[in-house]
Short mmCIF file of C-alpha atoms in Angstrom, two decimals:
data_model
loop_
_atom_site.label_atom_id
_atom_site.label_comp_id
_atom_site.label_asym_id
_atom_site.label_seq_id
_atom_site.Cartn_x
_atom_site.Cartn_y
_atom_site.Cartn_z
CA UNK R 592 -37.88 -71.69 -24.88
CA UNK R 593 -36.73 -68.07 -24.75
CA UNK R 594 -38.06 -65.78 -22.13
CA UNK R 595 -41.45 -63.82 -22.79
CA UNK R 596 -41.21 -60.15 -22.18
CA UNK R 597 -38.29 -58.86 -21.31
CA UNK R 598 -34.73 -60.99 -20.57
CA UNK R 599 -33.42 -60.93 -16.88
CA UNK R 600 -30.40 -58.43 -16.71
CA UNK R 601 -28.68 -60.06 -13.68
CA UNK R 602 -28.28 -63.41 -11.92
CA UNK R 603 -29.70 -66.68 -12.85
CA UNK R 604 -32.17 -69.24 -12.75
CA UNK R 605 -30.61 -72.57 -12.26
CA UNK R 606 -31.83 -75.74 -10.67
CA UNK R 607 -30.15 -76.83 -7.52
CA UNK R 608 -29.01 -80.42 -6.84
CA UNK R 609 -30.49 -81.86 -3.99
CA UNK R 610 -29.58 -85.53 -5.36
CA UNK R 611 -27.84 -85.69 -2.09
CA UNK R 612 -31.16 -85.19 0.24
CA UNK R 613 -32.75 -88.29 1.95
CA UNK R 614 -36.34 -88.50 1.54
CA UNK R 615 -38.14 -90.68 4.92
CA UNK R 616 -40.72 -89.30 5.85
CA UNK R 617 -39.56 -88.19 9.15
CA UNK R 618 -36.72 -85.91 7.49
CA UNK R 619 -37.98 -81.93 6.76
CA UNK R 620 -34.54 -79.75 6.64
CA UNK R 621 -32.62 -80.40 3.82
CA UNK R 622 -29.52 -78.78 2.16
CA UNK R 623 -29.83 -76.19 -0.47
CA UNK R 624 -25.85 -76.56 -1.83
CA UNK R 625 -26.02 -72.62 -1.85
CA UNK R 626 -27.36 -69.74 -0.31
CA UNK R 627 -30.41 -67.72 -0.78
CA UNK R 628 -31.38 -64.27 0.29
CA UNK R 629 -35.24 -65.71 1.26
CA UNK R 630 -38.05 -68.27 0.58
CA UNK R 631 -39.56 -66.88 -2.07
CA UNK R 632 -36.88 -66.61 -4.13
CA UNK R 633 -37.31 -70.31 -4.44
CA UNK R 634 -39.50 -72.87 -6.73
CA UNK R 635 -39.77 -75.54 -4.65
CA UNK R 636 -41.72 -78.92 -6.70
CA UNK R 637 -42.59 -81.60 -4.50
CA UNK R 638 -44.27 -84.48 -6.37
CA UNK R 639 -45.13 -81.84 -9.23
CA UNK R 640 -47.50 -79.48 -6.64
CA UNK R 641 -45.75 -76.38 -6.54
CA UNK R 642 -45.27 -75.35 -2.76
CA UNK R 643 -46.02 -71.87 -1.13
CA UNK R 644 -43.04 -70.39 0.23
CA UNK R 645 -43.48 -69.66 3.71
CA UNK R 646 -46.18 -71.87 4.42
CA UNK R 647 -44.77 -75.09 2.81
CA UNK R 648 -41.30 -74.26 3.54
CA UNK R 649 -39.09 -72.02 5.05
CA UNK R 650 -35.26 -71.49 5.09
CA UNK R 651 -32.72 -72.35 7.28
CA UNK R 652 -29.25 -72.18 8.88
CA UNK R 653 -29.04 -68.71 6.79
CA UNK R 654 -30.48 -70.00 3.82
CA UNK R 655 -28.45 -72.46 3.42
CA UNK R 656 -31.22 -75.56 3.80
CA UNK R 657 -34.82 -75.51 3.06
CA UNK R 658 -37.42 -76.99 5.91
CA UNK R 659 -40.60 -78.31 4.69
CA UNK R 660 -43.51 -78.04 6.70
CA UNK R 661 -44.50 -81.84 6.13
CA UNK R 662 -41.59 -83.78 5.98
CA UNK R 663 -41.29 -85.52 2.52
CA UNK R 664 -42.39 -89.27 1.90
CA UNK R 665 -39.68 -91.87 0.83
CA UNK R 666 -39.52 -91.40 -2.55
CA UNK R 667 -40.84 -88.48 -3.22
CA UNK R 668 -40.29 -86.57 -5.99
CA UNK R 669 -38.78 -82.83 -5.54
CA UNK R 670 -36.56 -80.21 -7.70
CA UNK R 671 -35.82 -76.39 -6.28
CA UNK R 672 -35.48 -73.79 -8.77
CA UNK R 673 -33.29 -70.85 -7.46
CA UNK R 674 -34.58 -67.42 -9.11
CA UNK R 675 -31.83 -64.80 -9.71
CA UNK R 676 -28.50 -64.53 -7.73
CA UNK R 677 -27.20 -66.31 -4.85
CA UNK R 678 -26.89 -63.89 -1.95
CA UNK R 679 -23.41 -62.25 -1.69
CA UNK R 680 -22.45 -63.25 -5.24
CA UNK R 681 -21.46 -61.23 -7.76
CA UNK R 682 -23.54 -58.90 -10.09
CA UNK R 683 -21.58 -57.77 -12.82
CA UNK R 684 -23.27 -54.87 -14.61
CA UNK R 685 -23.37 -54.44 -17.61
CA UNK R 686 -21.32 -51.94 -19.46
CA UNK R 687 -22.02 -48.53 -19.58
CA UNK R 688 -25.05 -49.41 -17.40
CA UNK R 689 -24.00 -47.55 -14.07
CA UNK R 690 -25.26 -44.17 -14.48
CA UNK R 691 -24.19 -40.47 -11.82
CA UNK R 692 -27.50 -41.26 -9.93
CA UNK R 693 -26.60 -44.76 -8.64
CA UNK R 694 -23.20 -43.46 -7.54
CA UNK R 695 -23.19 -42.36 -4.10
CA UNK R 696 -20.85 -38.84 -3.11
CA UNK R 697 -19.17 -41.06 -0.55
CA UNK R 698 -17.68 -42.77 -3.88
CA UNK R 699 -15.56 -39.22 -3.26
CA UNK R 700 -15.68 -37.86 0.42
CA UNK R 701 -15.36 -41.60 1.73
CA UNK R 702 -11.84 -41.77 0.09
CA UNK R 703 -8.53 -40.54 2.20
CA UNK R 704 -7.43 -37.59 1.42
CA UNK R 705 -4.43 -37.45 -0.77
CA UNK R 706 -2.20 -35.92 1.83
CA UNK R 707 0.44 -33.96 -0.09
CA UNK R 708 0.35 -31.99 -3.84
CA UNK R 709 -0.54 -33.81 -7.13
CA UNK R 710 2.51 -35.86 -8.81
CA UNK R 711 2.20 -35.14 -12.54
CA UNK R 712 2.25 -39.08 -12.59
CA UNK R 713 -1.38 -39.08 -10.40
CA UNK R 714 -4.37 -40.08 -12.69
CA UNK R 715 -7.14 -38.17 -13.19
CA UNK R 716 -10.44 -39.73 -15.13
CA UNK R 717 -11.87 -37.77 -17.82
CA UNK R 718 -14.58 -37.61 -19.97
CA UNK R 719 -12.78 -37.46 -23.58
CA UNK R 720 -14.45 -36.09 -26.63
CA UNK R 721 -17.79 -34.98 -23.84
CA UNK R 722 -19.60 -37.70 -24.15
CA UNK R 723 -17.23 -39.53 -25.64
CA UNK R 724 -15.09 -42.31 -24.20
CA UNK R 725 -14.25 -42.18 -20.38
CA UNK R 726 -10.31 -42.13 -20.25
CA UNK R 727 -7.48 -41.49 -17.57
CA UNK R 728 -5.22 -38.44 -18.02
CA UNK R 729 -1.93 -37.64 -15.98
CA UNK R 730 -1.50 -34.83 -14.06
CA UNK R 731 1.32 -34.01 -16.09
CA UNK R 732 -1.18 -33.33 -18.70
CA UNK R 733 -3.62 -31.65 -17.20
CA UNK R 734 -1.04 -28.95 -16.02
CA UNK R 735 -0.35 -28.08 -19.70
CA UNK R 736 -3.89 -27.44 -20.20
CA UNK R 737 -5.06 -25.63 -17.04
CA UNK R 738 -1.88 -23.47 -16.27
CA UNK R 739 -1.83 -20.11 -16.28
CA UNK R 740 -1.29 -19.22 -20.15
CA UNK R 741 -1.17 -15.91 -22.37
CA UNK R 742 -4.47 -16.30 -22.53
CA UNK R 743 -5.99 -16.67 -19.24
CA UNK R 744 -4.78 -13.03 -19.66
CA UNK R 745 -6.49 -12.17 -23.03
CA UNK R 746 -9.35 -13.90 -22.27
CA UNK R 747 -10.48 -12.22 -18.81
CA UNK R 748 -12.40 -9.13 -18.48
CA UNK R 749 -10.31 -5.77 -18.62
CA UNK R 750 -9.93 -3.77 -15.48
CA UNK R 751 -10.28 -0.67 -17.65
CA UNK R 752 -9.51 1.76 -14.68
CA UNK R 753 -7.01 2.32 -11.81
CA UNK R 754 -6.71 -0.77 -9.89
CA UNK R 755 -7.94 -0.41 -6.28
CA UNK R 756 -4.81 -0.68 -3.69
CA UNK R 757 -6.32 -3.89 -2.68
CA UNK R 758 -6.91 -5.51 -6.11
CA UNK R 759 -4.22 -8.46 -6.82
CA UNK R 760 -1.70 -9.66 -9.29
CA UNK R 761 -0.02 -13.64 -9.12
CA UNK R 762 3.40 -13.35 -9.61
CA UNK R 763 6.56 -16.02 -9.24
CA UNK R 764 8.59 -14.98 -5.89
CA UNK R 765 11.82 -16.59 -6.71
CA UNK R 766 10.27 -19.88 -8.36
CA UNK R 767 6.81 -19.72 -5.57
CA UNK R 768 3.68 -18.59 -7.37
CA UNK R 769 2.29 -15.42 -5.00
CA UNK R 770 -0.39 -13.05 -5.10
CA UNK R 771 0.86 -9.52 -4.37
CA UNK R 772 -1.60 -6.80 -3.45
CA UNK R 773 -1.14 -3.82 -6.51
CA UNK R 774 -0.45 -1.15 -4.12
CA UNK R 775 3.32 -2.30 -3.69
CA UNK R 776 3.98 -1.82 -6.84
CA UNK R 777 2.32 1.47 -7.53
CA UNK R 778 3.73 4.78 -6.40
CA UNK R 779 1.82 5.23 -3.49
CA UNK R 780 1.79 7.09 -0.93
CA UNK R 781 1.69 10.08 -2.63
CA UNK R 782 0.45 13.58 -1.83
CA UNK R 783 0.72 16.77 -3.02
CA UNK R 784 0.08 19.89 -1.00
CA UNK R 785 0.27 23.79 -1.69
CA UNK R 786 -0.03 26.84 0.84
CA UNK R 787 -3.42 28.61 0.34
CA UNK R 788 -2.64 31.49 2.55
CA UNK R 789 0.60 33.53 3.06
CA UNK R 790 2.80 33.09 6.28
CA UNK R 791 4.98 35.26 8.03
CA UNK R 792 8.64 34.22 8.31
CA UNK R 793 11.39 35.62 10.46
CA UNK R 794 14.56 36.89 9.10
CA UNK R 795 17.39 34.30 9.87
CA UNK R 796 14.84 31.48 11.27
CA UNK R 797 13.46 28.26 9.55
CA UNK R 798 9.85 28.10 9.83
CA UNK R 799 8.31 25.15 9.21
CA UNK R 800 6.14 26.02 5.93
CA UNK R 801 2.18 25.26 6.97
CA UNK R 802 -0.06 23.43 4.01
CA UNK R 803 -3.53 23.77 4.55
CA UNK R 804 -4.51 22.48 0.48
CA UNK R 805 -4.54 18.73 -0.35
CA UNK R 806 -4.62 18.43 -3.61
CA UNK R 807 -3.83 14.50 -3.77
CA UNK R 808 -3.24 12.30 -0.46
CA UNK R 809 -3.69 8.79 -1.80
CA UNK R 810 -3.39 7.00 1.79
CA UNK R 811 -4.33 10.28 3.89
CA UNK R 812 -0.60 10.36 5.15
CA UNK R 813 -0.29 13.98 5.22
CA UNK R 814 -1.56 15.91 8.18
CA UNK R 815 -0.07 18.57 10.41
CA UNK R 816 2.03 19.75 7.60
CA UNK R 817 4.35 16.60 7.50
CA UNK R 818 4.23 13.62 5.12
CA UNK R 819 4.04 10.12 7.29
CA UNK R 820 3.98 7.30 4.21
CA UNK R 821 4.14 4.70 7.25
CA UNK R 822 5.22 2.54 4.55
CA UNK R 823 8.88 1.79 4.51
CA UNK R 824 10.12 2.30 0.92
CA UNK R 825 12.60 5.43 -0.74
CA UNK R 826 10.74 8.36 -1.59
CA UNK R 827 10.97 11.77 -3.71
CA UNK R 828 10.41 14.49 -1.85
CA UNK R 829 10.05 17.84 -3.75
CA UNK R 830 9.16 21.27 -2.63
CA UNK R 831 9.03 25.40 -3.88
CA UNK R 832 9.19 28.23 -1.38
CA UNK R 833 8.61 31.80 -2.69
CA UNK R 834 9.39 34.58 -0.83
CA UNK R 835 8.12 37.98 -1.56
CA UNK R 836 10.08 41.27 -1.50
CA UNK R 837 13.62 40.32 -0.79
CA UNK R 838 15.81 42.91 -0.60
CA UNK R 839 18.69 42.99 -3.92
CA UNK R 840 21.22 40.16 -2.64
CA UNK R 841 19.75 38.55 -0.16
CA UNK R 842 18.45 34.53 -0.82
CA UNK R 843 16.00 32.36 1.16
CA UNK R 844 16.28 28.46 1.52
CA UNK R 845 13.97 25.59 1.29
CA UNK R 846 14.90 23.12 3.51
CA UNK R 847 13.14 18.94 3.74
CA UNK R 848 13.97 17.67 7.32
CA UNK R 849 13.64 14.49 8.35
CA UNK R 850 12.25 13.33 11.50
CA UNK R 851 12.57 16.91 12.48
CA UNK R 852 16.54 17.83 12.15
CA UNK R 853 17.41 19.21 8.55
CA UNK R 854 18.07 16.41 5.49
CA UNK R 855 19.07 18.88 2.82
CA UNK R 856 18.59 22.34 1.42
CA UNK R 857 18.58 24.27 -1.54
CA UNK R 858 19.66 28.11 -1.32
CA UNK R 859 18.56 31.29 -3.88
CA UNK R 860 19.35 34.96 -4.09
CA UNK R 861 17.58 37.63 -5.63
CA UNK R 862 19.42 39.50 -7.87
CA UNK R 863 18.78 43.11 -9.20
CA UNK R 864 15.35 44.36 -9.62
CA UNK R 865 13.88 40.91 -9.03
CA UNK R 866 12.73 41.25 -5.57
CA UNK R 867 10.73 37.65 -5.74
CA UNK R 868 12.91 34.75 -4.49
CA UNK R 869 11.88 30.93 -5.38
CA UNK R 870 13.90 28.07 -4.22
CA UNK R 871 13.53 24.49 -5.17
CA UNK R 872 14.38 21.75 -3.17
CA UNK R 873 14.10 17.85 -3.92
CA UNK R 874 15.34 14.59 -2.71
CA UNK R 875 15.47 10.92 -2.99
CA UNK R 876 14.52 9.80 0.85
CA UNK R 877 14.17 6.55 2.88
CA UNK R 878 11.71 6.34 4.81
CA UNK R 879 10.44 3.38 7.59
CA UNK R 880 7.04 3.05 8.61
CA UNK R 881 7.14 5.93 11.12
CA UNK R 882 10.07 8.43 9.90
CA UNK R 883 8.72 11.96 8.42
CA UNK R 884 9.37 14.67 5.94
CA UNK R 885 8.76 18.24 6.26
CA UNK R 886 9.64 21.10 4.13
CA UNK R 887 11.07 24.39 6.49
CA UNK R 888 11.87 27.89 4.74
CA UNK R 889 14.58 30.61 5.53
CA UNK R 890 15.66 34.21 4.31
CA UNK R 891 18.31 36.45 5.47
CA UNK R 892 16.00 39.59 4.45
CA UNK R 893 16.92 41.55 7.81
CA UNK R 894 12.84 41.65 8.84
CA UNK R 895 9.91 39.57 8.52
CA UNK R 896 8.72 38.12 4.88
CA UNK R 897 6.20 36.49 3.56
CA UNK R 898 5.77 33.17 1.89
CA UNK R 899 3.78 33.41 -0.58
CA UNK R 900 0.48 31.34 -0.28
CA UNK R 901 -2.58 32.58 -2.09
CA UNK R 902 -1.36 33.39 -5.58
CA UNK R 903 -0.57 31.98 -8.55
CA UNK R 904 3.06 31.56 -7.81
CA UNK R 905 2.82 30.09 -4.00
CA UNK R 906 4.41 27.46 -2.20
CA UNK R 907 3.91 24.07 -2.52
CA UNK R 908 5.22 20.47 -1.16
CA UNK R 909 4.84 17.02 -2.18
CA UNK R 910 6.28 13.31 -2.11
CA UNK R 911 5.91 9.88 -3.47
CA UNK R 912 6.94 6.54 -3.20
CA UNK R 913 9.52 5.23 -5.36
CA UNK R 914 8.14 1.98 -6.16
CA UNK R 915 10.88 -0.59 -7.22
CA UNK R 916 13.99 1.13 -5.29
CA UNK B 1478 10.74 34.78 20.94
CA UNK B 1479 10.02 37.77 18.83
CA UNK B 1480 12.83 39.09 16.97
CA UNK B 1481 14.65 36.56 17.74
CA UNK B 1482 17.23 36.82 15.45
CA UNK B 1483 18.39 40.28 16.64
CA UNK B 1484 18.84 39.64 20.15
CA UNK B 1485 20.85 36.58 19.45
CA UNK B 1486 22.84 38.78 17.08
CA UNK B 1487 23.70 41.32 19.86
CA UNK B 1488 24.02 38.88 22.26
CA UNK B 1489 27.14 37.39 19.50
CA UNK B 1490 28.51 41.03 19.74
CA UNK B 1491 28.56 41.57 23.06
CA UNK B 1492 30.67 38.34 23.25
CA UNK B 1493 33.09 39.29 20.49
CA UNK B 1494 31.19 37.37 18.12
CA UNK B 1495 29.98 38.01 14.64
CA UNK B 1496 26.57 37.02 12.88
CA UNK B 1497 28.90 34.11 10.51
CA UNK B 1498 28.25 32.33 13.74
CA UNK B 1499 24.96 31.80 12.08
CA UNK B 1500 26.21 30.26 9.23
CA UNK B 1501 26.82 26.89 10.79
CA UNK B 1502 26.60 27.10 14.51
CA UNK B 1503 23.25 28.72 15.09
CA UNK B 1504 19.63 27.32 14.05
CA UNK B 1505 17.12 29.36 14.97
CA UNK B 1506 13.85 27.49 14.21
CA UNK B 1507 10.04 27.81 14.44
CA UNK B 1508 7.93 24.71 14.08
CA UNK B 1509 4.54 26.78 13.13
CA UNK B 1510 3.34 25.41 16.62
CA UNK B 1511 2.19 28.99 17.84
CA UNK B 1512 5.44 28.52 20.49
CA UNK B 1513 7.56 30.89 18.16
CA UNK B 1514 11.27 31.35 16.93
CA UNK B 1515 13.71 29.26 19.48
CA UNK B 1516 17.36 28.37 19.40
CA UNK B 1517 17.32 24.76 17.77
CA UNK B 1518 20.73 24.66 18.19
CA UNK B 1519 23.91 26.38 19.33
CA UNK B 1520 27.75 25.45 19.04
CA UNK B 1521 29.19 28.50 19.36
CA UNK B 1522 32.64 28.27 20.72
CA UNK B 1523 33.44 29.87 24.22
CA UNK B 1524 29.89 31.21 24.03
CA UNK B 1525 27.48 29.33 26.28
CA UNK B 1526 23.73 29.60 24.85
CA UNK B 1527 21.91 32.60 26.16
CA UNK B 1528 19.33 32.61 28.71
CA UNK B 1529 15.76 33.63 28.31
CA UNK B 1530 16.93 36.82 30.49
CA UNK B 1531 19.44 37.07 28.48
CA UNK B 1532 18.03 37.40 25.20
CA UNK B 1533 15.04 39.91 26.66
CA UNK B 1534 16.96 42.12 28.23
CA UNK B 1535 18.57 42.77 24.67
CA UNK B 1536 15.00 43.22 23.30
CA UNK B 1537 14.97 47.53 23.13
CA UNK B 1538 18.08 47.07 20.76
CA UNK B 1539 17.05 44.39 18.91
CA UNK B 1540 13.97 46.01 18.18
CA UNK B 1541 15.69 49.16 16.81
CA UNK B 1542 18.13 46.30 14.85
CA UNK B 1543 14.91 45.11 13.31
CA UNK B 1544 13.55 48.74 12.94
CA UNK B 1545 16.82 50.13 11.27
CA UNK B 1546 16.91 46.86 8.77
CA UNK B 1547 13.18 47.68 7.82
CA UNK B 1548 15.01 51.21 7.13
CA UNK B 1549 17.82 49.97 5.06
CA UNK B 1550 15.38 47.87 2.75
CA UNK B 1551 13.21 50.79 2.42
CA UNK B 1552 16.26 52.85 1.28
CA UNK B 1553 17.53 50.40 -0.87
CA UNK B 1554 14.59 49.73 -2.76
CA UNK B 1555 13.98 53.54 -2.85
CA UNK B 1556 17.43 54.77 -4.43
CA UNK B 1557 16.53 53.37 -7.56
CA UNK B 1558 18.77 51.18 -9.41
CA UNK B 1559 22.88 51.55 -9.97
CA UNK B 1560 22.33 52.36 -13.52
CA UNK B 1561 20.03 55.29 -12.97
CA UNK B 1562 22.18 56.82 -9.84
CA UNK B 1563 25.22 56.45 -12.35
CA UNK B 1564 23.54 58.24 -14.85
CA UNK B 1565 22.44 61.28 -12.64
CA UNK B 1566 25.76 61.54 -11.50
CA UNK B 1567 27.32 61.66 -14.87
CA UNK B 1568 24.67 64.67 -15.44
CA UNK B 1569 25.33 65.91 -12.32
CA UNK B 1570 29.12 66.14 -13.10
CA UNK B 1571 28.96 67.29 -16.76
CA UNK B 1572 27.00 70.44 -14.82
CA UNK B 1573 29.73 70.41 -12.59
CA UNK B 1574 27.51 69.84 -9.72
CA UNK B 1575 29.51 66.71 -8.51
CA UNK B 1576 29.14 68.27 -4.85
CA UNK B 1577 25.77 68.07 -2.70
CA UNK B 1578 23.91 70.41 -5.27
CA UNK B 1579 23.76 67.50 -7.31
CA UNK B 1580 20.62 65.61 -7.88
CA UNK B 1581 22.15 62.49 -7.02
CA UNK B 1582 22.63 63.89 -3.48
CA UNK B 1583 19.29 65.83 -3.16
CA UNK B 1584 17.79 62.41 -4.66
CA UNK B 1585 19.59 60.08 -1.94
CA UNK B 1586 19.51 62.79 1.30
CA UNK B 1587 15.40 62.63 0.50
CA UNK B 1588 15.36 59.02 0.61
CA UNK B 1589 17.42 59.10 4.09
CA UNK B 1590 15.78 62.22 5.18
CA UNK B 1591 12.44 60.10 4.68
CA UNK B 1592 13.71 56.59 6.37
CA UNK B 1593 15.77 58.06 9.19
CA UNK B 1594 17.44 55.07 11.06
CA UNK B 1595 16.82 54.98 14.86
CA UNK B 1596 19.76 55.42 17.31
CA UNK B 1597 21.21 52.20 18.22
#
């Protein structure tokens, strides 16, 4: 007869043999031939009266023999039905039945760590077709499909402004994949100063030229009239003196030092009727993180001039970092 | 050191020295410090770097150095250019007044007359 309601989905009912047991009347503890897990999950028949677990009988030597509470009469008539699995057997589920909730997370954190980087030959399990079949994938392949590709860079968000100094790039240094901070590749430091007042300079004497306007300082490395990048890298230095009222024939110089002795110079005279003098000077520099740049003006006018600081032809100074060299 | 410049130039002179020295042996230098013009440096051969006594005991001359340059700008720029001296001249000789009743000359002694140098 088939089962009413529904079918048992694991273990067994099966009826043990006890053909071996001796039946006296003096005799109560009597091997099972297997194992059970407790006394009710026995039906115990003796001379067709069902007995109460328990009370009738109870198990012994781990469930391994059954000991009736009256021992059994010579000749008496007894079968034991075992209900479901034998302890410590095995329950086979059945397929597809083992769902996330019964798994426990020490199916993952109770594991050893793998110890060392993924071999493309490690397996991975994945879920194919999402929902589909559950399948194993190599490394190997999951590498083509998760690696940095054209468009992981198409698909994020734009930036759509200047990057902060701080903001990152991932690069390949020599074969090693890197992140590199944007700043070292951008021309920074950089400032650019001009002279907002004018400032008296002695004949024959370089004076170094005072900037009081900032018009950019990106890493606020200019201050007391010298540019300190503090970052070691080459940089171009440029600068424009202009000298007012020099006499026909005489020149003035702008002049970067470095580190306070004089780097190089760039000489003009004023010719005929042209009694403003304005002299360029730039430079490709190296600079280490605390070597600095200042830009010094001469004249041989004979008597004090004036460099030129609050018009629209005035003095000015400035420098960046050559990013790349 | 105020006028700097000057009282290292006489100093040159009375050494038998000439102001080329300045060229490439000389830095005078002011670092915008509020300490002044000082000798940076000096390599002046057989000429040891001058003293702080030196240099000020120089400073009447100097100043009239400075004074008299002040003068010789003022002149210069005053004269007007070549090409307009050249032409009053030319006048002045076509009148046949190439003497000191030219107007080139009353032109230029009024300009000097004006800007007299100071006694060195």
């Amino acid at each position: 007869m088939a089962y009413i309601g529904k079918s048992i989905e694991s273990g067994t009912f099966s009826v043990l043999d006890t053909s071996g047991n001796t039946y006296n009347g003096s005799n109560v503890t009597f091997s099972l031939g297997t194992q059970v897990g407790s006394a009710a999950q026995l039906l115990v028949s003796h001379d067709g009266v069902l007995q109460k677990p328990g009370t009738d009988y109870t198990l012994a030597t781990g469930g391994t023999q059954i000991t009736f509470t009256t021992a059994p009469a010579s000749g008496a008539s007894i079968f034991i039905v075992e209900i479901s699995g034998a302890v410590g057997g095995t329950i086979t589920p059945s397929d597809t039945s083992v769902t996330a909730d019964k798994l426990n997370t020490a199916l993952l954190t109770g594991q050893t760590d793998i110890g060392a980087n993924i071999a493309d030959a490690d397996l991975f399990l994945v879920d194919d077709g999402a929902g589909g079949t559950l399948r194993k994938t190599a490394a190997s392949r999951l590498k083509t499909y998760a690696g940095f590709s054209v468009s992981s860079i198409t698909g994020a968000t734009e930036l759509a402004a200047q990057p902060a100094a701080t903001d990152e790039i991932v690069l390949s240094d020599a074969g090693t994949l890197k992140r590199l901070d944007i700043k070292h590749i951008q021309n920074t430091p950089a400032v650019m100063t001009q002279k907002g007042s004018n400032q008296t300079v002695a004949t024959g004497t370089a004076t170094l030229i005072t900037f009081d306007v900032e018009d950019l300082d990106t890493d606020g490395t200019f201050a007391s009239n010298r540019f300190t990048p503090a970052v070691a890298g080459y940089y171009f230095c440029f600068g424009l003196l202009a000298f007012d009222e020099l006499s026909d024939g005489k020149g003035a110089y702008s002049i970067l030092y470095k580190n306070g002795s004089h780097y190089l110079s760039s000489a003009n005279q004023v010719g005929a009727n042209t009694s403003l003098c304005v002299t360029e000077v730039s430079a490709t520099i190296y600079l280490d993180g605390d070597d600095y740049v200042e830009l010094y003006g001469q004249h041989n006018h004979g008597s004090d001039r004036t460099a030129i600081g609050n018009s629209s032809t005035e003095c000015f100074f400035g420098a960046f970092r050559i990013a790349g060299a | 050191m105020d006028n700097l410049y000057y009282k290292v130039k006489l100093y040159l002179e009375d050494n038998s020295k000439t102001e080329s020295e300045f060229d490439s042996n000389i830095l005078l230098q002011n670092d915008a410090d509020g300490n002044g013009d000082y000798i940076k440096t000096w390599s002046v051969s057989g000429v040891a770097k001058p003293t702080d006594s030196q240099l000020n005991a120089l400073a009447t001359n100097a100043t009239k150095e400075l004074n008299n340059a002040v003068i010789r700008n003022t002149r210069k720029n005053s004269y007007g250019s070549i090409g307009d001296q050249l032409d009053l001249l030319y006048k002045d000789m076509l009148a046949g007044k190439g003497d000191s009743t030219g107007e080139w000359f009353k032109s230029i002694k009024a300009v000097k007359d004006a800007n007299a140098k100071e006694d060195a």
